[in-house]
Every structure is written in C-alpha cells, then in structure tokens.
Amino acid sequence: MRYCARCLYPENARPTIIFDDECICSGCRYHESRSKQLDINWEEREEMFRQILEEAKRMAKERGNSHDCIVPVSGGKDSHYQVWLLKEKYGMNPLLVTFNHAYNTPAGNRNLYNLVEKSGCDFVRYTAGLDSVRRISRYMLETVGDLTWHYHAGIRTYPFQVAVERNIPLIVWGEHGFAELTGIVSLEDFVEFTRWTRKEHDMRGYEPHDLIGKGGITEHDIAPYIYPSDEDIARVEVRGIYLSNFLYWNAKTQAEIMMREWDFSPIAYERERTFSLHSKIEDHANDVHDFLKYLKFGYGRATDDASMEIRHGRMTREEGIAMVKRYDSREPSTLQTYCDFLGITKQQFYDWVEPMRDERLWKKNAAGVWEPQDAVFLHEIGELEERARVAPSKERTLSEENRRMYYNPANPPLKTGEAALDQPSLTFRVI
C-alpha cells in the first residue's frame, strides 16, 4: 500500500484520492491551492459571495419571506461559524435547520442549544423516530457497513425539504468536506451542492425508495430522506453553496473565534478514536462509524486529523504517526451500545463487516483472526517523505496554547465544570 509522502493517507482513502509523481496526495495539493501565498484572489471571491447574499436578500423581500437563507446546523464548530459570519458580518437573517439523527452526545446538545441561544435565529429541528432509525441503521450497517447512513441522508435532504416548503432559495454550507480531506475537487470548480453528489457520496449510491421492504423498512421510515422533485427545486430556485469556495477556510482558527465570541466549547476528556477535542464532538456514533472505516480500509479518524495538522505544519510526520498508532486501531467502548440498540451481537457486527475489508490490507491468520498487513507506521521515512515536508509552523498541535483544542496526555485539558464537556457518555442522547 502506498501512503502520501506528505500526510498519512493511504492510496485507498475514501471517497477518492490521487497520488502525483511526487507521491503527494490530491488532498495535500488541494490544501496547497488554498494557501494565501498562491494566486487566489480571495477579495474577488468574497465579492462574488456578497453578490450571492444580496441576491438572496432581494429574492426574500420579493417573496415576502423573513429568512434570507437556510443554514444546516449541528451545533458543531463549523455551523457556529457559518451562522455567526452570515449574521454578524453580512447582515443575513438565516433560518437554522437541523436533522436530528438521534445519536447525539451531551456536548453536542450543549453546543446546539448554545448556538440557538447565542444567534437568536429561528430554528427548525426534525427528530427521526427511534424505531425508524434502528431499522435503517441496522439494514445499512449490514449492507454497506454504515450505521449512520440516515445522518447523511437526512442532513443532505431535510434542509432542501424546508427550502421548498418555505420558498427559501439559498442554502449555505461550510466547507466541502471531501475536498478538504482528499481533494476530490479543485478550488477552481466552485462546486455547489448537487443531487448526484448527495446520492453517490453522501448516501452511498442508494435512494430512500431502494430501502422499502428491506429489513422491515417502510415508506413512513424514509419520509425525511426523500429529496424534492426537480420541478420543485427549479420553481423555488434552490441552490446550495459552500463558504469555503469564497472565503479562506481555517477550521481551527474559526473554532477559536467561536469559543471567544459565542461560547462554543470543546470537550475536556480524551476520546477513544482521535486526539481532536473540538471536531465532530456532537456525533456520538462517530467512534463506531470511524472504527468501521478502519476495519474496511485500515485507517481512521486519527489519520484524518493528523494529516490535516501535518498540512498546516503544526505537526511533524513522526508526531502524526504516533497519533495513528495510539488511536486508529482502538475498538470504541460505544460499540456495545450500538450493538445493543440494533439488537445484534458484537460477533454479528464483525461478521457483517468481514466481506467489506480491503484485502490489500487485511488477511486472516492461521487462527482465523483478521490482521492488518500494512500501516503507515510500518514504512520508513525516506528521501521522498523528507522532500515533501511542509515548512513547520511556530504553532504546535500539542502546545500549551492548544491545550483545549487537542488532547496531550502530558498536558491534558482542564475540566470545565460542565458534565456534558468533562465526561464521556456510553449512551447517546436523542434530544
């Protein structure tokens, strides 16, 4: 297996990754393309963004609508920043829309309530019923190895249902996640949300109606995931744009701004699957979702987070590899929680995943136990990797100034006094 000479991604990284002649991945090249030192006119891009917002305000006024746009929110760092920026800098009046997938952490609920309170914006939240969630999670886990399929389907569908229902044409997302991780698109593409990417990337090639009759799933169960018709989208003139196409995007800096301005709060305990204390902390099932990625493709969330830190120059390759060793292969404690919720055993969970393992990485030993055959830490750091290093930043990931942002066992974060932030929970919170 080849690994990027700069970050830690393997060549089987999802959804798509490409290595160039220098063995540097498309995600690293995309990150380079966003550098302020390269020829990108961010002022011009921001002016394009302002024009889109002015057009949205004009359309809202013509339609007698009090909301200028929709912002899909989870309560995480990015949705805090999106709402803050649109309201405080650009004078927009967004409608906040949440698809509640039911698998929430206490910290996630705390931060979502905080966002609604601090923003003062109108807020719409759809909560999926637990019986439906259980049926869909179980079927999609067995079928494609994803117990959070309903997350992605709901998050990428419900805001469009609300947009059509309320005649709001503009939906504003934060970053284009696949671009930031593996460079699936170019910054020059000005990618917007499409029905095709929703199905092929977010929903793993399935439409909701494909699930009816499978695993007891009914038409009622799939209602939140049915995308509006092309005719309705065209009538309302709905479009979904990404802030990161128009504004220089730095997720860590933005999280720190939200900590100061709107009291967004990281967690203050070590997670089982990564060292980040501020990213994806609202998603209780993320540990299991990420463990599934490791079981299938041989890498996990620590690889994602360490690769991003390496690209920013805040972490060396050696430090990133140490994080991968510490976290990527850990079985999360919450695995039993979700097996119990879905009515399956751990052995059944592993049996379902077995045919999905990448055979380039996984082999059974003589005892019939799956063992990884490769990992980034089994490769020596050679001339190729040395040439690919980025210039180190003065800021270091595990420094004192980042004590609240990243877990350092030698200098753990101070407790906040809030149980939701200070203690991990084995159980999820529906609301």
GROMACS .gro file of N, CA and C in nm, residues 12-132:
model
  363
   12ASN      N    1  -0.591   0.398  -0.071
   12ASN     CA    2  -0.730   0.352  -0.076
   12ASN      C    3  -0.823   0.444   0.003
   13ALA      N    4  -0.777   0.564   0.038
   13ALA     CA    5  -0.859   0.658   0.116
   13ALA      C    6  -0.987   0.692   0.041
   14ARG      N    7  -1.093   0.713   0.116
   14ARG     CA    8  -1.223   0.743   0.060
   14ARG      C    9  -1.258   0.890   0.079
   15PRO      N   10  -1.341   0.950  -0.016
   15PRO     CA   11  -1.407   0.881  -0.128
   15PRO      C   12  -1.316   0.857  -0.247
   16THR      N   13  -1.224   0.947  -0.277
   16THR     CA   14  -1.132   0.931  -0.390
   16THR      C   15  -1.004   1.005  -0.356
   17ILE      N   16  -0.892   0.945  -0.388
   17ILE     CA   17  -0.765   1.014  -0.367
   17ILE      C   18  -0.671   0.978  -0.482
   18ILE      N   19  -0.588   1.072  -0.521
   18ILE     CA   20  -0.495   1.053  -0.633
   18ILE      C   21  -0.356   1.093  -0.586
   19PHE      N   22  -0.257   1.012  -0.617
   19PHE     CA   23  -0.117   1.044  -0.587
   19PHE      C   24  -0.049   1.092  -0.714
   20ASP      N   25   0.029   1.200  -0.703
   20ASP     CA   26   0.100   1.251  -0.820
   20ASP      C   27   0.239   1.187  -0.830
   21ASP      N   28   0.322   1.239  -0.921
   21ASP     CA   29   0.454   1.180  -0.945
   21ASP      C   30   0.547   1.192  -0.825
   22GLU      N   31   0.516   1.285  -0.734
   22GLU     CA   32   0.597   1.301  -0.613
   22GLU      C   33   0.539   1.223  -0.496
   23CYS      N   34   0.438   1.142  -0.525
   23CYS     CA   35   0.369   1.062  -0.423
   23CYS      C   36   0.301   1.150  -0.318
   24ILE      N   37   0.256   1.267  -0.362
   24ILE     CA   38   0.180   1.358  -0.275
   24ILE      C   39   0.034   1.350  -0.317
   25CYS      N   40  -0.056   1.338  -0.219
   25CYS     CA   41  -0.196   1.311  -0.249
   25CYS      C   42  -0.272   1.436  -0.292
   26SER      N   43  -0.387   1.413  -0.354
   26SER     CA   44  -0.470   1.523  -0.403
   26SER      C   45  -0.523   1.609  -0.290
   27GLY      N   46  -0.541   1.551  -0.170
   27GLY     CA   47  -0.583   1.632  -0.056
   27GLY      C   48  -0.477   1.733  -0.016
   28CYS      N   49  -0.352   1.692  -0.016
   28CYS     CA   50  -0.242   1.785   0.014
   28CYS      C   51  -0.229   1.891  -0.093
   29ARG      N   52  -0.247   1.852  -0.219
   29ARG     CA   53  -0.239   1.951  -0.327
   29ARG      C   54  -0.354   2.050  -0.319
   30TYR      N   55  -0.473   2.002  -0.281
   30TYR     CA   56  -0.586   2.094  -0.263
   30TYR      C   57  -0.556   2.193  -0.151
   31HIS      N   58  -0.499   2.143  -0.043
   31HIS     CA   59  -0.463   2.232   0.069
   31HIS      C   60  -0.362   2.336   0.023
   32GLU      N   61  -0.265   2.295  -0.056
   32GLU     CA   62  -0.168   2.390  -0.112
   32GLU      C   63  -0.238   2.498  -0.193
   33SER      N   64  -0.338   2.457  -0.271
   33SER     CA   65  -0.406   2.551  -0.360
   33SER      C   66  -0.481   2.659  -0.283
   34ARG      N   67  -0.511   2.632  -0.156
   34ARG     CA   68  -0.582   2.730  -0.073
   34ARG      C   69  -0.486   2.825  -0.001
   35SER      N   70  -0.357   2.799  -0.014
   35SER     CA   71  -0.259   2.880   0.057
   35SER      C   72  -0.267   3.026   0.015
   36LYS      N   73  -0.253   3.113   0.110
   36LYS     CA   74  -0.258   3.257   0.081
   36LYS      C   75  -0.141   3.301  -0.008
   37GLN      N   76  -0.037   3.218  -0.012
   37GLN     CA   77   0.079   3.255  -0.093
   37GLN      C   78   0.057   3.226  -0.242
   38LEU      N   79  -0.045   3.151  -0.275
   38LEU     CA   80  -0.070   3.119  -0.415
   38LEU      C   81  -0.164   3.221  -0.476
   39ASP      N   82  -0.181   3.211  -0.605
   39ASP     CA   83  -0.252   3.313  -0.681
   39ASP      C   84  -0.403   3.293  -0.672
   40ILE      N   85  -0.459   3.319  -0.556
   40ILE     CA   86  -0.604   3.314  -0.537
   40ILE      C   87  -0.647   3.451  -0.486
   41ASN      N   88  -0.738   3.511  -0.557
   41ASN     CA   89  -0.787   3.643  -0.520
   41ASN      C   90  -0.907   3.627  -0.427
   42TRP      N   91  -0.879   3.620  -0.296
   42TRP     CA   92  -0.987   3.597  -0.200
   42TRP      C   93  -1.079   3.718  -0.191
   43GLU      N   94  -1.028   3.837  -0.215
   43GLU     CA   95  -1.114   3.955  -0.214
   43GLU      C   96  -1.218   3.945  -0.327
   44GLU      N   97  -1.175   3.900  -0.442
   44GLU     CA   98  -1.267   3.884  -0.554
   44GLU      C   99  -1.370   3.776  -0.525
   45ARG      N  100  -1.327   3.669  -0.462
   45ARG     CA  101  -1.419   3.561  -0.427
   45ARG      C  102  -1.521   3.609  -0.322
   46GLU      N  103  -1.474   3.686  -0.225
   46GLU     CA  104  -1.568   3.737  -0.125
   46GLU      C  105  -1.671   3.829  -0.189
   47GLU      N  106  -1.630   3.908  -0.287
   47GLU     CA  107  -1.725   3.994  -0.356
   47GLU      C  108  -1.829   3.911  -0.430
   48MET      N  109  -1.789   3.800  -0.488
   48MET     CA  110  -1.884   3.709  -0.551
   48MET      C  111  -1.985   3.659  -0.447
   49PHE      N  112  -1.933   3.626  -0.328
   49PHE     CA  113  -2.019   3.578  -0.220
   49PHE      C  114  -2.118   3.686  -0.176
   50ARG      N  115  -2.069   3.808  -0.163
   50ARG     CA  116  -2.158   3.919  -0.125
   50ARG      C  117  -2.271   3.936  -0.227
   51GLN      N  118  -2.239   3.921  -0.353
   51GLN     CA  119  -2.341   3.936  -0.456
   51GLN      C  120  -2.447   3.826  -0.446
   52ILE      N  121  -2.402   3.704  -0.413
   52ILE     CA  122  -2.498   3.595  -0.393
   52ILE      C  123  -2.591   3.627  -0.276
   53LEU      N  124  -2.534   3.679  -0.167
   53LEU     CA  125  -2.614   3.712  -0.050
   53LEU      C  126  -2.711   3.827  -0.079
   54GLU      N  127  -2.666   3.927  -0.151
   54GLU     CA  128  -2.754   4.039  -0.186
   54GLU      C  129  -2.870   3.991  -0.273
   55GLU      N  130  -2.841   3.900  -0.364
   55GLU     CA  131  -2.947   3.843  -0.447
   55GLU      C  132  -3.047   3.765  -0.361
   56ALA      N  133  -2.996   3.692  -0.260
   56ALA     CA  134  -3.084   3.617  -0.170
   56ALA      C  135  -3.172   3.711  -0.089
   57LYS      N  136  -3.115   3.823  -0.043
   57LYS     CA  137  -3.195   3.922   0.030
   57LYS      C  138  -3.305   3.980  -0.059
   58ARG      N  139  -3.268   4.010  -0.183
   58ARG     CA  140  -3.365   4.067  -0.277
   58ARG      C  141  -3.479   3.969  -0.302
   59MET      N  142  -3.446   3.843  -0.323
   59MET     CA  143  -3.548   3.742  -0.350
   59MET      C  144  -3.638   3.720  -0.228
   60ALA      N  145  -3.578   3.724  -0.109
   60ALA     CA  146  -3.657   3.709   0.013
   60ALA      C  147  -3.758   3.823   0.027
   61LYS      N  148  -3.713   3.944  -0.003
   61LYS     CA  149  -3.802   4.060   0.005
   61LYS      C  150  -3.915   4.050  -0.096
   62GLU      N  151  -3.883   4.010  -0.218
   62GLU     CA  152  -3.984   3.997  -0.322
   62GLU      C  153  -4.087   3.891  -0.287
   63ARG      N  154  -4.045   3.787  -0.218
   63ARG     CA  155  -4.133   3.676  -0.184
   63ARG      C  156  -4.202   3.696  -0.049
   64GLY      N  157  -4.171   3.806   0.018
   64GLY     CA  158  -4.232   3.831   0.148
   64GLY      C  159  -4.183   3.734   0.254
   65ASN      N  160  -4.058   3.690   0.239
   65ASN     CA  161  -4.002   3.589   0.329
   65ASN      C  162  -3.909   3.657   0.429
   66SER      N  163  -3.922   3.625   0.556
   66SER     CA  164  -3.838   3.689   0.657
   66SER      C  165  -3.699   3.627   0.666
   67HIS      N  166  -3.679   3.511   0.607
   67HIS     CA  167  -3.549   3.445   0.611
   67HIS      C  168  -3.478   3.459   0.477
   68ASP      N  169  -3.352   3.501   0.483
   68ASP     CA  170  -3.274   3.522   0.361
   68ASP      C  171  -3.214   3.392   0.308
   69CYS      N  172  -3.187   3.299   0.398
   69CYS     CA  173  -3.121   3.175   0.358
   69CYS      C  174  -3.144   3.070   0.466
   70ILE      N  175  -3.102   2.949   0.437
   70ILE     CA  176  -3.104   2.838   0.533
   70ILE      C  177  -2.960   2.799   0.564
   71VAL      N  178  -2.932   2.775   0.691
   71VAL     CA  179  -2.803   2.719   0.731
   71VAL      C  180  -2.828   2.586   0.800
   72PRO      N  181  -2.786   2.475   0.740
   72PRO     CA  182  -2.796   2.346   0.810
   72PRO      C  183  -2.698   2.344   0.926
   73VAL      N  184  -2.745   2.313   1.046
   73VAL     CA  185  -2.658   2.320   1.164
   73VAL      C  186  -2.664   2.191   1.244
   74SER      N  187  -2.553   2.163   1.311
   74SER     CA  188  -2.544   2.050   1.403
   74SER      C  189  -2.512   2.098   1.545
   75GLY      N  190  -2.463   2.221   1.555
   75GLY     CA  191  -2.413   2.272   1.683
   75GLY      C  192  -2.262   2.262   1.692
   76GLY      N  193  -2.199   2.207   1.588
   76GLY     CA  194  -2.054   2.195   1.588
   76GLY      C  195  -1.984   2.327   1.560
   77LYS      N  196  -1.853   2.322   1.555
   77LYS     CA  197  -1.773   2.443   1.536
   77LYS      C  198  -1.805   2.512   1.404
   78ASP      N  199  -1.824   2.434   1.297
   78ASP     CA  200  -1.846   2.494   1.166
   78ASP      C  201  -1.982   2.563   1.158
   79SER      N  202  -2.086   2.498   1.209
   79SER     CA  203  -2.217   2.562   1.200
   79SER      C  204  -2.225   2.686   1.288
   80HIS      N  205  -2.156   2.687   1.400
   80HIS     CA  206  -2.144   2.810   1.479
   80HIS      C  207  -2.086   2.922   1.392
   81TYR      N  208  -1.976   2.891   1.325
   81TYR     CA  209  -1.907   2.993   1.246
   81TYR      C  210  -1.992   3.039   1.128
   82GLN      N  211  -2.057   2.946   1.060
   82GLN     CA  212  -2.141   2.983   0.946
   82GLN      C  213  -2.248   3.084   0.987
   83VAL      N  214  -2.318   3.053   1.096
   83VAL     CA  215  -2.427   3.140   1.140
   83VAL      C  216  -2.373   3.274   1.188
   84TRP      N  217  -2.267   3.270   1.268
   84TRP     CA  218  -2.206   3.393   1.319
   84TRP      C  219  -2.163   3.484   1.205
   85LEU      N  220  -2.096   3.427   1.107
   85LEU     CA  221  -2.045   3.506   0.994
   85LEU      C  222  -2.159   3.567   0.914
   86LEU      N  223  -2.258   3.486   0.880
   86LEU     CA  224  -2.369   3.536   0.799
   86LEU      C  225  -2.447   3.644   0.871
   87LYS      N  226  -2.466   3.627   1.000
   87LYS     CA  227  -2.547   3.724   1.075
   87LYS      C  228  -2.467   3.848   1.112
   88GLU      N  229  -2.348   3.829   1.169
   88GLU     CA  230  -2.273   3.941   1.224
   88GLU      C  231  -2.197   4.021   1.119
   89LYS      N  232  -2.143   3.954   1.019
   89LYS     CA  233  -2.064   4.026   0.919
   89LYS      C  234  -2.146   4.068   0.798
   90TYR      N  235  -2.239   3.982   0.755
   90TYR     CA  236  -2.308   4.008   0.630
   90TYR      C  237  -2.455   4.048   0.648
   91GLY      N  238  -2.500   4.056   0.772
   91GLY     CA  239  -2.634   4.107   0.798
   91GLY      C  240  -2.747   4.019   0.747
   92MET      N  241  -2.724   3.890   0.738
   92MET     CA  242  -2.827   3.797   0.692
   92MET      C  243  -2.916   3.754   0.808
   93ASN      N  244  -3.036   3.710   0.774
   93ASN     CA  245  -3.127   3.652   0.873
   93ASN      C  246  -3.153   3.507   0.834
   94PRO      N  247  -3.064   3.416   0.875
   94PRO     CA  248  -3.079   3.277   0.833
   94PRO      C  249  -3.180   3.200   0.917
   95LEU      N  250  -3.240   3.100   0.857
   95LEU     CA  251  -3.321   3.002   0.928
   95LEU      C  252  -3.230   2.882   0.956
   96LEU      N  253  -3.214   2.846   1.082
   96LEU     CA  254  -3.130   2.733   1.119
   96LEU      C  255  -3.211   2.605   1.109
   97VAL      N  256  -3.156   2.506   1.042
   97VAL     CA  257  -3.228   2.380   1.018
   97VAL      C  258  -3.141   2.263   1.062
   98THR      N  259  -3.196   2.177   1.145
   98THR     CA  260  -3.124   2.060   1.194
   98THR      C  261  -3.203   1.933   1.165
   99PHE      N  262  -3.135   1.833   1.110
   99PHE     CA  263  -3.191   1.698   1.108
   99PHE      C  264  -3.133   1.625   1.228
  100ASN      N  265  -3.218   1.592   1.323
  100ASN     CA  266  -3.173   1.524   1.445
  100ASN      C  267  -3.174   1.374   1.421
  101HIS      N  268  -3.055   1.319   1.404
  101HIS     CA  269  -3.040   1.176   1.373
  101HIS      C  270  -3.053   1.087   1.495
  102ALA      N  271  -3.062   1.146   1.613
  102ALA     CA  272  -3.085   1.078   1.742
  102ALA      C  273  -2.956   1.037   1.813
  103TYR      N  274  -2.846   1.023   1.741
  103TYR     CA  275  -2.721   0.978   1.803
  103TYR      C  276  -2.638   1.099   1.848
  104ASN      N  277  -2.687   1.171   1.947
  104ASN     CA  278  -2.621   1.294   1.992
  104ASN      C  279  -2.537   1.270   2.117
  105THR      N  280  -2.429   1.346   2.129
  105THR     CA  281  -2.352   1.347   2.253
  105THR      C  282  -2.408   1.456   2.345
  106PRO      N  283  -2.385   1.445   2.476
  106PRO     CA  284  -2.422   1.556   2.565
  106PRO      C  285  -2.354   1.687   2.524
  107ALA      N  286  -2.227   1.679   2.483
  107ALA     CA  287  -2.156   1.800   2.439
  107ALA      C  288  -2.221   1.859   2.315
  108GLY      N  289  -2.265   1.773   2.224
  108GLY     CA  290  -2.330   1.820   2.103
  108GLY      C  291  -2.459   1.892   2.132
  109ASN      N  292  -2.540   1.835   2.222
  109ASN     CA  293  -2.665   1.903   2.259
  109ASN      C  294  -2.636   2.035   2.329
  110ARG      N  295  -2.536   2.035   2.414
  110ARG     CA  296  -2.498   2.159   2.484
  110ARG      C  297  -2.463   2.267   2.384
  111ASN      N  298  -2.382   2.233   2.284
  111ASN     CA  299  -2.338   2.333   2.187
  111ASN      C  300  -2.449   2.373   2.091
  112LEU      N  301  -2.539   2.281   2.059
  112LEU     CA  302  -2.652   2.318   1.972
  112LEU      C  303  -2.744   2.416   2.044
  113TYR      N  304  -2.776   2.388   2.170
  113TYR     CA  305  -2.858   2.482   2.247
  113TYR      C  306  -2.788   2.617   2.255
  114ASN      N  307  -2.657   2.614   2.273
  114ASN     CA  308  -2.579   2.737   2.281
  114ASN      C  309  -2.589   2.817   2.151
  115LEU      N  310  -2.580   2.749   2.037
  115LEU     CA  311  -2.588   2.816   1.908
  115LEU      C  312  -2.723   2.885   1.889
  116VAL      N  313  -2.829   2.814   1.922
  116VAL     CA  314  -2.963   2.872   1.907
  116VAL      C  315  -2.978   2.994   1.998
  117GLU      N  316  -2.928   2.983   2.120
  117GLU     CA  317  -2.939   3.094   2.215
  117GLU      C  318  -2.855   3.214   2.173
  118LYS      N  319  -2.728   3.189   2.138
  118LYS     CA  320  -2.639   3.300   2.106
  118LYS      C  321  -2.676   3.368   1.974
  119SER      N  322  -2.724   3.292   1.878
  119SER     CA  323  -2.755   3.350   1.747
  119SER      C  324  -2.885   3.428   1.749
  120GLY      N  325  -2.981   3.383   1.831
  120GLY     CA  326  -3.113   3.446   1.830
  120GLY      C  327  -3.193   3.417   1.705
  121CYS      N  328  -3.147   3.323   1.624
  121CYS     CA  329  -3.213   3.292   1.496
  121CYS      C  330  -3.328   3.195   1.515
  122ASP      N  331  -3.422   3.197   1.422
  122ASP     CA  332  -3.527   3.097   1.418
  122ASP      C  333  -3.464   2.961   1.389
  123PHE      N  334  -3.525   2.857   1.445
  123PHE     CA  335  -3.462   2.724   1.444
  123PHE      C  336  -3.568   2.618   1.420
  124VAL      N  337  -3.542   2.531   1.322
  124VAL     CA  338  -3.631   2.420   1.291
  124VAL      C  339  -3.553   2.290   1.307
  125ARG      N  340  -3.609   2.195   1.381
  125ARG     CA  341  -3.539   2.069   1.405
  125ARG      C  342  -3.633   1.952   1.382
  126TYR      N  343  -3.592   1.861   1.296
  126TYR     CA  344  -3.669   1.739   1.271
  126TYR      C  345  -3.600   1.624   1.342
  127THR      N  346  -3.673   1.555   1.429
  127THR     CA  347  -3.617   1.442   1.503
  127THR      C  348  -3.668   1.312   1.445
  128ALA      N  349  -3.578   1.230   1.398
  128ALA     CA  350  -3.615   1.100   1.343
  128ALA      C  351  -3.657   1.006   1.455
  129GLY      N  352  -3.763   0.929   1.432
  129GLY     CA  353  -3.812   0.835   1.532
  129GLY      C  354  -3.714   0.720   1.553
  130LEU      N  355  -3.701   0.676   1.678
  130LEU     CA  356  -3.601   0.574   1.710
  130LEU      C  357  -3.628   0.441   1.641
  131ASP      N  358  -3.755   0.405   1.624
  131ASP     CA  359  -3.784   0.278   1.556
  131ASP      C  360  -3.734   0.281   1.412
  132SER      N  361  -3.759   0.393   1.345
  132SER     CA  362  -3.712   0.409   1.207
  132SER      C  363  -3.560   0.412   1.202
   0.00000   0.00000   0.00000
